[in-house]
Short mmCIF file of C-alpha atoms in Angstrom, two decimals:
data_model
loop_
_atom_site.label_atom_id
_atom_site.label_comp_id
_atom_site.label_asym_id
_atom_site.label_seq_id
_atom_site.Cartn_x
_atom_site.Cartn_y
_atom_site.Cartn_z
CA UNK A 148 -21.77 10.13 2.35
CA UNK A 149 -22.70 13.99 2.27
CA UNK A 150 -21.05 14.27 6.09
CA UNK A 151 -18.10 12.79 4.95
CA UNK A 152 -17.78 15.29 1.90
CA UNK A 153 -18.29 18.27 3.80
CA UNK A 154 -15.06 17.72 6.23
CA UNK A 155 -12.10 18.88 5.76
CA UNK A 156 -9.81 17.10 3.21
CA UNK A 157 -7.00 16.49 5.93
CA UNK A 158 -9.73 14.84 8.26
CA UNK A 159 -10.91 12.93 5.05
CA UNK A 160 -7.63 11.51 4.61
CA UNK A 161 -7.05 10.94 8.37
CA UNK A 162 -10.37 8.76 8.63
CA UNK A 163 -9.77 7.40 5.30
CA UNK A 164 -6.53 6.07 6.12
CA UNK A 165 -8.07 5.14 9.78
CA UNK A 166 -10.00 2.76 7.52
CA UNK A 167 -7.18 1.11 5.73
CA UNK A 168 -5.47 0.41 8.88
CA UNK A 169 -8.43 -1.14 10.24
CA UNK A 170 -8.65 -3.40 7.28
CA UNK A 171 -4.86 -4.47 7.86
CA UNK A 172 -6.16 -5.31 11.89
CA UNK A 173 -8.75 -7.19 10.44
CA UNK A 174 -6.15 -9.29 7.76
CA UNK A 175 -4.18 -9.77 10.96
CA UNK A 176 -6.58 -11.23 12.87
CA UNK A 177 -7.10 -14.32 11.22
CA UNK A 178 -4.02 -15.48 13.65
CA UNK A 179 -7.18 -15.74 16.33
CA UNK A 180 -8.55 -18.56 13.80
CA UNK A 181 -6.01 -20.04 12.07
CA UNK A 182 -2.01 -20.72 12.49
CA UNK A 183 -0.97 -20.77 9.21
CA UNK A 184 -2.80 -20.26 5.84
CA UNK A 185 -2.74 -22.34 2.81
CA UNK A 186 0.14 -21.21 0.43
CA UNK A 187 -2.53 -20.60 -2.68
CA UNK A 188 -4.61 -18.72 -0.74
CA UNK A 189 -1.95 -16.20 0.37
CA UNK A 190 -0.54 -16.40 -2.90
CA UNK A 191 -3.77 -15.05 -4.59
CA UNK A 192 -4.33 -12.44 -1.87
CA UNK A 193 -0.72 -10.99 -2.61
CA UNK A 194 -1.73 -11.41 -6.07
CA UNK A 195 -4.84 -9.29 -5.66
CA UNK A 196 -2.92 -6.77 -3.77
CA UNK A 197 -0.48 -6.46 -6.63
CA UNK A 198 -3.15 -5.97 -8.97
CA UNK A 199 -5.08 -3.50 -6.91
CA UNK A 200 -1.76 -1.36 -6.91
CA UNK A 201 -1.00 -1.49 -10.43
CA UNK A 202 -4.56 -0.26 -11.04
CA UNK A 203 -4.71 2.39 -8.36
CA UNK A 204 -1.27 3.75 -9.37
CA UNK A 205 -2.63 4.39 -12.97
CA UNK A 206 -6.21 5.32 -12.56
CA UNK A 207 -6.29 7.21 -9.29
CA UNK A 208 -2.78 8.84 -9.46
CA UNK A 209 -1.08 8.74 -12.84
CA UNK A 210 -4.04 9.91 -15.06
CA UNK A 211 -5.65 12.36 -12.74
CA UNK A 212 -1.51 14.25 -12.91
CA UNK A 213 -1.35 14.26 -16.32
CA UNK A 214 -4.56 15.79 -16.46
CA UNK A 215 -4.05 18.51 -13.76
CA UNK A 216 -0.76 19.69 -14.87
CA UNK A 217 -2.10 19.94 -18.77
CA UNK A 218 -4.42 21.97 -16.86
CA UNK A 219 -2.00 24.23 -15.56
CA UNK A 220 -0.48 24.48 -19.35
CA UNK A 221 2.74 21.78 -18.20
CA UNK A 222 3.13 19.15 -19.94
CA UNK A 223 1.40 16.12 -18.51
CA UNK A 224 4.78 14.11 -18.86
CA UNK A 225 6.44 16.14 -17.04
CA UNK A 226 5.46 15.56 -13.59
CA UNK A 227 4.30 12.25 -14.69
CA UNK A 228 7.87 11.21 -15.33
CA UNK A 229 9.68 13.02 -12.57
CA UNK A 230 7.31 12.04 -9.65
CA UNK A 231 7.16 8.74 -10.69
CA UNK A 232 10.98 8.02 -11.06
CA UNK A 233 11.28 10.37 -7.30
CA UNK A 234 8.72 7.74 -5.89
CA UNK A 235 10.87 4.66 -7.19
CA UNK A 236 13.87 6.36 -6.01
CA UNK A 237 12.80 7.31 -2.91
CA UNK A 238 11.60 3.86 -2.16
CA UNK A 239 15.16 2.17 -3.48
CA UNK A 240 16.79 4.34 -1.20
CA UNK A 241 14.75 3.65 2.11
CA UNK A 242 14.75 -0.19 1.02
CA UNK A 243 18.50 -0.05 1.34
CA UNK A 244 18.64 1.98 4.76
CA UNK A 245 15.78 0.80 6.67
CA UNK A 246 16.61 -2.47 8.33
CA UNK A 247 13.67 -5.11 7.52
CA UNK A 248 12.95 -8.49 6.89
CA UNK A 249 10.06 -10.08 4.08
CA UNK A 250 7.94 -12.50 4.64
CA UNK A 251 8.27 -15.43 2.51
CA UNK A 252 5.54 -17.62 1.28
CA UNK A 253 8.47 -20.35 1.05
CA UNK A 254 8.49 -20.99 5.08
CA UNK A 255 12.00 -19.74 4.97
CA UNK A 256 13.87 -17.26 7.48
CA UNK A 257 13.78 -14.52 4.71
CA UNK A 258 16.51 -12.51 3.97
CA UNK A 259 17.29 -9.43 5.80
CA UNK A 260 17.62 -6.33 3.86
CA UNK A 261 18.52 -2.42 5.24
CA UNK A 262 21.32 -1.58 7.19
CA UNK A 263 23.27 -3.99 9.91
CA UNK A 264 20.80 -4.39 13.14
CA UNK A 265 20.75 -6.83 15.65
CA UNK A 266 16.58 -6.08 15.89
CA UNK A 267 14.42 -9.15 16.54
CA UNK A 268 12.98 -10.83 13.12
CA UNK A 269 9.23 -10.13 14.50
CA UNK A 270 10.19 -6.18 14.59
CA UNK A 271 11.96 -6.67 11.13
CA UNK A 272 9.00 -8.13 9.80
CA UNK A 273 6.62 -5.34 10.83
CA UNK A 274 9.12 -2.86 9.22
CA UNK A 275 8.89 -4.45 5.92
CA UNK A 276 5.27 -4.18 5.90
CA UNK A 277 5.31 -0.89 7.26
CA UNK A 278 7.68 0.38 4.12
CA UNK A 279 5.07 -1.04 2.09
CA UNK A 280 2.10 1.09 3.81
CA UNK A 281 4.24 4.30 3.45
CA UNK A 282 3.00 4.80 -0.20
CA UNK A 283 -0.23 3.86 0.42
CA UNK A 284 -1.24 6.17 3.02
CA UNK A 285 0.48 8.89 1.31
CA UNK A 286 -1.40 8.13 -1.86
CA UNK A 287 -4.43 8.26 -0.13
CA UNK A 288 -3.78 11.40 1.46
CA UNK A 289 -2.46 13.29 -1.68
CA UNK A 290 -5.80 12.03 -3.46
CA UNK A 291 -8.06 13.76 -0.75
CA UNK A 292 -6.11 16.99 -1.07
CA UNK A 293 -6.13 16.40 -5.21
CA UNK A 294 -10.19 16.48 -4.73
CA UNK A 295 -10.03 19.62 -2.30
CA UNK A 296 -8.15 21.57 -5.08
CA UNK A 297 -10.81 21.24 -7.28
CA UNK A 298 -9.69 19.60 -10.34
CA UNK A 299 -12.32 17.74 -12.44
CA UNK A 300 -9.75 14.89 -12.80
CA UNK A 301 -9.99 14.32 -9.06
CA UNK A 302 -13.11 13.95 -6.64
CA UNK A 303 -13.78 13.19 -3.41
CA UNK A 304 -15.31 9.67 -4.58
CA UNK A 305 -12.36 8.86 -6.63
CA UNK A 306 -10.18 9.55 -3.57
CA UNK A 307 -12.98 7.13 -1.51
CA UNK A 308 -12.29 4.78 -4.00
CA UNK A 309 -8.52 4.75 -4.01
CA UNK A 310 -8.98 4.22 -0.05
CA UNK A 311 -11.60 1.31 -0.12
CA UNK A 312 -8.72 -0.44 -2.91
CA UNK A 313 -6.46 -0.17 -0.80
CA UNK A 314 -8.12 -1.10 2.24
CA UNK A 315 -8.99 -4.62 0.53
CA UNK A 316 -5.36 -4.98 -0.34
CA UNK A 317 -4.00 -4.50 2.99
CA UNK A 318 -6.07 -7.80 4.32
CA UNK A 319 -3.26 -9.92 3.02
CA UNK A 320 -0.62 -7.74 4.21
CA UNK A 321 -1.60 -7.92 8.01
CA UNK A 322 -2.04 -11.81 7.81
CA UNK A 323 1.56 -11.53 6.04
CA UNK A 324 2.93 -10.64 9.10
CA UNK A 325 0.78 -12.08 12.03
CA UNK A 326 0.67 -15.61 10.84
CA UNK A 327 4.32 -16.08 10.68
CA UNK A 328 4.86 -14.85 14.07
CA UNK A 329 2.26 -17.16 15.02
CA UNK A 330 4.47 -20.10 13.14
CA UNK A 331 7.36 -19.02 15.18
CA UNK A 332 5.77 -19.67 18.24
CA UNK A 333 4.20 -16.24 19.56
CA UNK A 334 1.03 -15.76 21.14
CA UNK A 335 -1.82 -14.78 18.97
CA UNK A 336 -2.34 -11.73 20.84
CA UNK A 337 0.80 -10.44 20.36
CA UNK A 338 1.13 -11.66 16.60
CA UNK A 339 -2.28 -9.91 15.84
CA UNK A 340 -0.35 -6.63 17.66
CA UNK A 341 2.90 -6.85 15.44
CA UNK A 342 0.66 -7.58 12.15
CA UNK A 343 -1.86 -4.70 12.74
CA UNK A 344 0.83 -2.02 13.81
CA UNK A 345 2.37 -2.48 10.51
CA UNK A 346 -0.29 -0.47 9.11
CA UNK A 347 -0.40 2.47 11.49
CA UNK A 348 2.04 4.49 9.37
CA UNK A 349 -1.05 4.83 7.32
CA UNK A 350 -2.76 7.66 8.79
CA UNK A 351 0.50 9.38 9.45
CA UNK A 352 1.28 9.34 5.51
CA UNK A 353 -2.16 9.96 4.62
CA UNK A 354 -2.46 13.22 6.66
CA UNK A 355 1.04 14.40 5.81
CA UNK A 356 0.16 13.89 1.95
CA UNK A 357 -3.00 15.59 1.67
CA UNK A 358 -1.41 18.61 4.36
CA UNK A 359 1.51 19.03 1.76
CA UNK A 360 -0.71 19.05 -1.41
CA UNK A 361 -2.95 21.75 0.14
CA UNK A 362 -0.41 23.97 1.32
CA UNK A 363 1.60 23.66 -1.98
CA UNK A 364 -0.87 22.75 -4.85
CA UNK A 365 1.79 23.18 -7.72
CA UNK A 366 3.30 20.17 -6.66
CA UNK A 367 -0.01 18.63 -6.57
CA UNK A 368 0.65 16.25 -10.05
CA UNK A 369 4.12 15.36 -8.57
CA UNK A 370 2.74 14.30 -5.62
CA UNK A 371 0.41 12.12 -7.05
CA UNK A 372 2.72 10.73 -9.58
CA UNK A 373 5.50 10.31 -6.62
CA UNK A 374 2.66 8.03 -4.77
CA UNK A 375 2.43 6.34 -8.03
CA UNK A 376 6.26 5.49 -8.29
CA UNK A 377 6.56 4.26 -4.85
CA UNK A 378 3.50 1.76 -5.06
CA UNK A 379 4.80 0.30 -8.71
CA UNK A 380 8.22 0.11 -6.46
CA UNK A 381 6.39 -2.31 -4.02
CA UNK A 382 4.63 -4.49 -6.07
CA UNK A 383 7.65 -4.99 -8.46
CA UNK A 384 10.06 -5.64 -5.95
CA UNK A 385 7.89 -7.54 -3.33
CA UNK A 386 4.36 -8.28 -4.13
CA UNK A 387 4.79 -10.01 -7.75
CA UNK A 388 7.97 -12.15 -6.69
CA UNK A 389 6.05 -13.75 -3.76
CA UNK A 390 2.91 -14.21 -5.81
CA UNK A 391 4.87 -16.06 -7.87
CA UNK A 392 7.27 -18.04 -5.87
CA UNK A 393 6.36 -21.13 -7.59
CA UNK A 394 7.05 -20.13 -11.23
CA UNK A 395 4.38 -22.11 -13.16
CA UNK A 396 1.47 -21.46 -10.44
CA UNK A 397 -1.16 -19.00 -12.46
CA UNK A 398 -3.23 -18.27 -8.73
CA UNK A 399 -1.18 -15.43 -8.25
CA UNK A 400 -1.65 -13.84 -11.76
CA UNK A 401 -4.96 -14.31 -11.36
CA UNK A 402 -5.32 -12.85 -8.23
CA UNK A 403 -3.61 -10.03 -9.81
CA UNK A 404 -6.40 -9.75 -13.01
CA UNK A 405 -9.05 -9.67 -10.30
CA UNK A 406 -7.40 -7.07 -7.96
CA UNK A 407 -6.57 -4.83 -11.10
CA UNK A 408 -10.25 -5.27 -12.52
CA UNK A 409 -11.81 -4.47 -9.01
CA UNK A 410 -9.61 -1.35 -8.52
CA UNK A 411 -10.50 -0.24 -11.88
CA UNK A 412 -14.15 -0.53 -11.45
CA UNK A 413 -14.03 1.16 -7.98
CA UNK A 414 -12.35 4.25 -9.55
CA UNK A 415 -13.87 4.53 -12.73
CA UNK A 416 -17.36 3.10 -12.04
CA UNK A 417 -17.83 4.71 -8.78
CA UNK A 418 -15.01 7.36 -8.89
#
């Protein structure tokens, strides 16, 4: 651990997001073991991912943003509110413009979103998960940048905890791309390639986030809040509806409770 702490924060962010990408690939690798996954299992995994992202948004991003703002004599609610809403607006606009297709637990073809395009369904599925991974990579990068700023509210340990939590919830995201593609007749290797490709954006977003806050430290509370808002948008827009595709099925809810608890433990106990 000591060797990692001594690294430049941008390099820390790069290595951490390579880890989160690797877990996405690990989830996608399930396609080599099975062609499909039990719906309840995938529901629980999506609920877990939602719980992790909700907890991370507060414990790892919003709470430190408020503390950092108050340490510089700025009312804590200003960057929290402005950054949080800006993150949601960014994802809303991107969701409307970027052509993508959300994977569905119903087994149907899903609904195409964004501008009209002739891109294949496989590409649209990858773009949907890639859209989710932008704020996740950004959050990890901003967290390491915040730790380098020297504020007590943000530490390298808490940034590592965030990366671990994001990595855990990336597992079902990789599977949610590769398994549907396998059902559609793709070869195992090709389905895996598409599934892991959905996480490749995270190292880029992580490096960008860390570099941004290091060069413009006054924006740090806003950047943390921005990442939180973007992540919550993904949770409410996609993960929760998919985890509750069967209205009275509590599996997704239980998964979310467990995910929230795991991320809260990682950040509070270890961070």
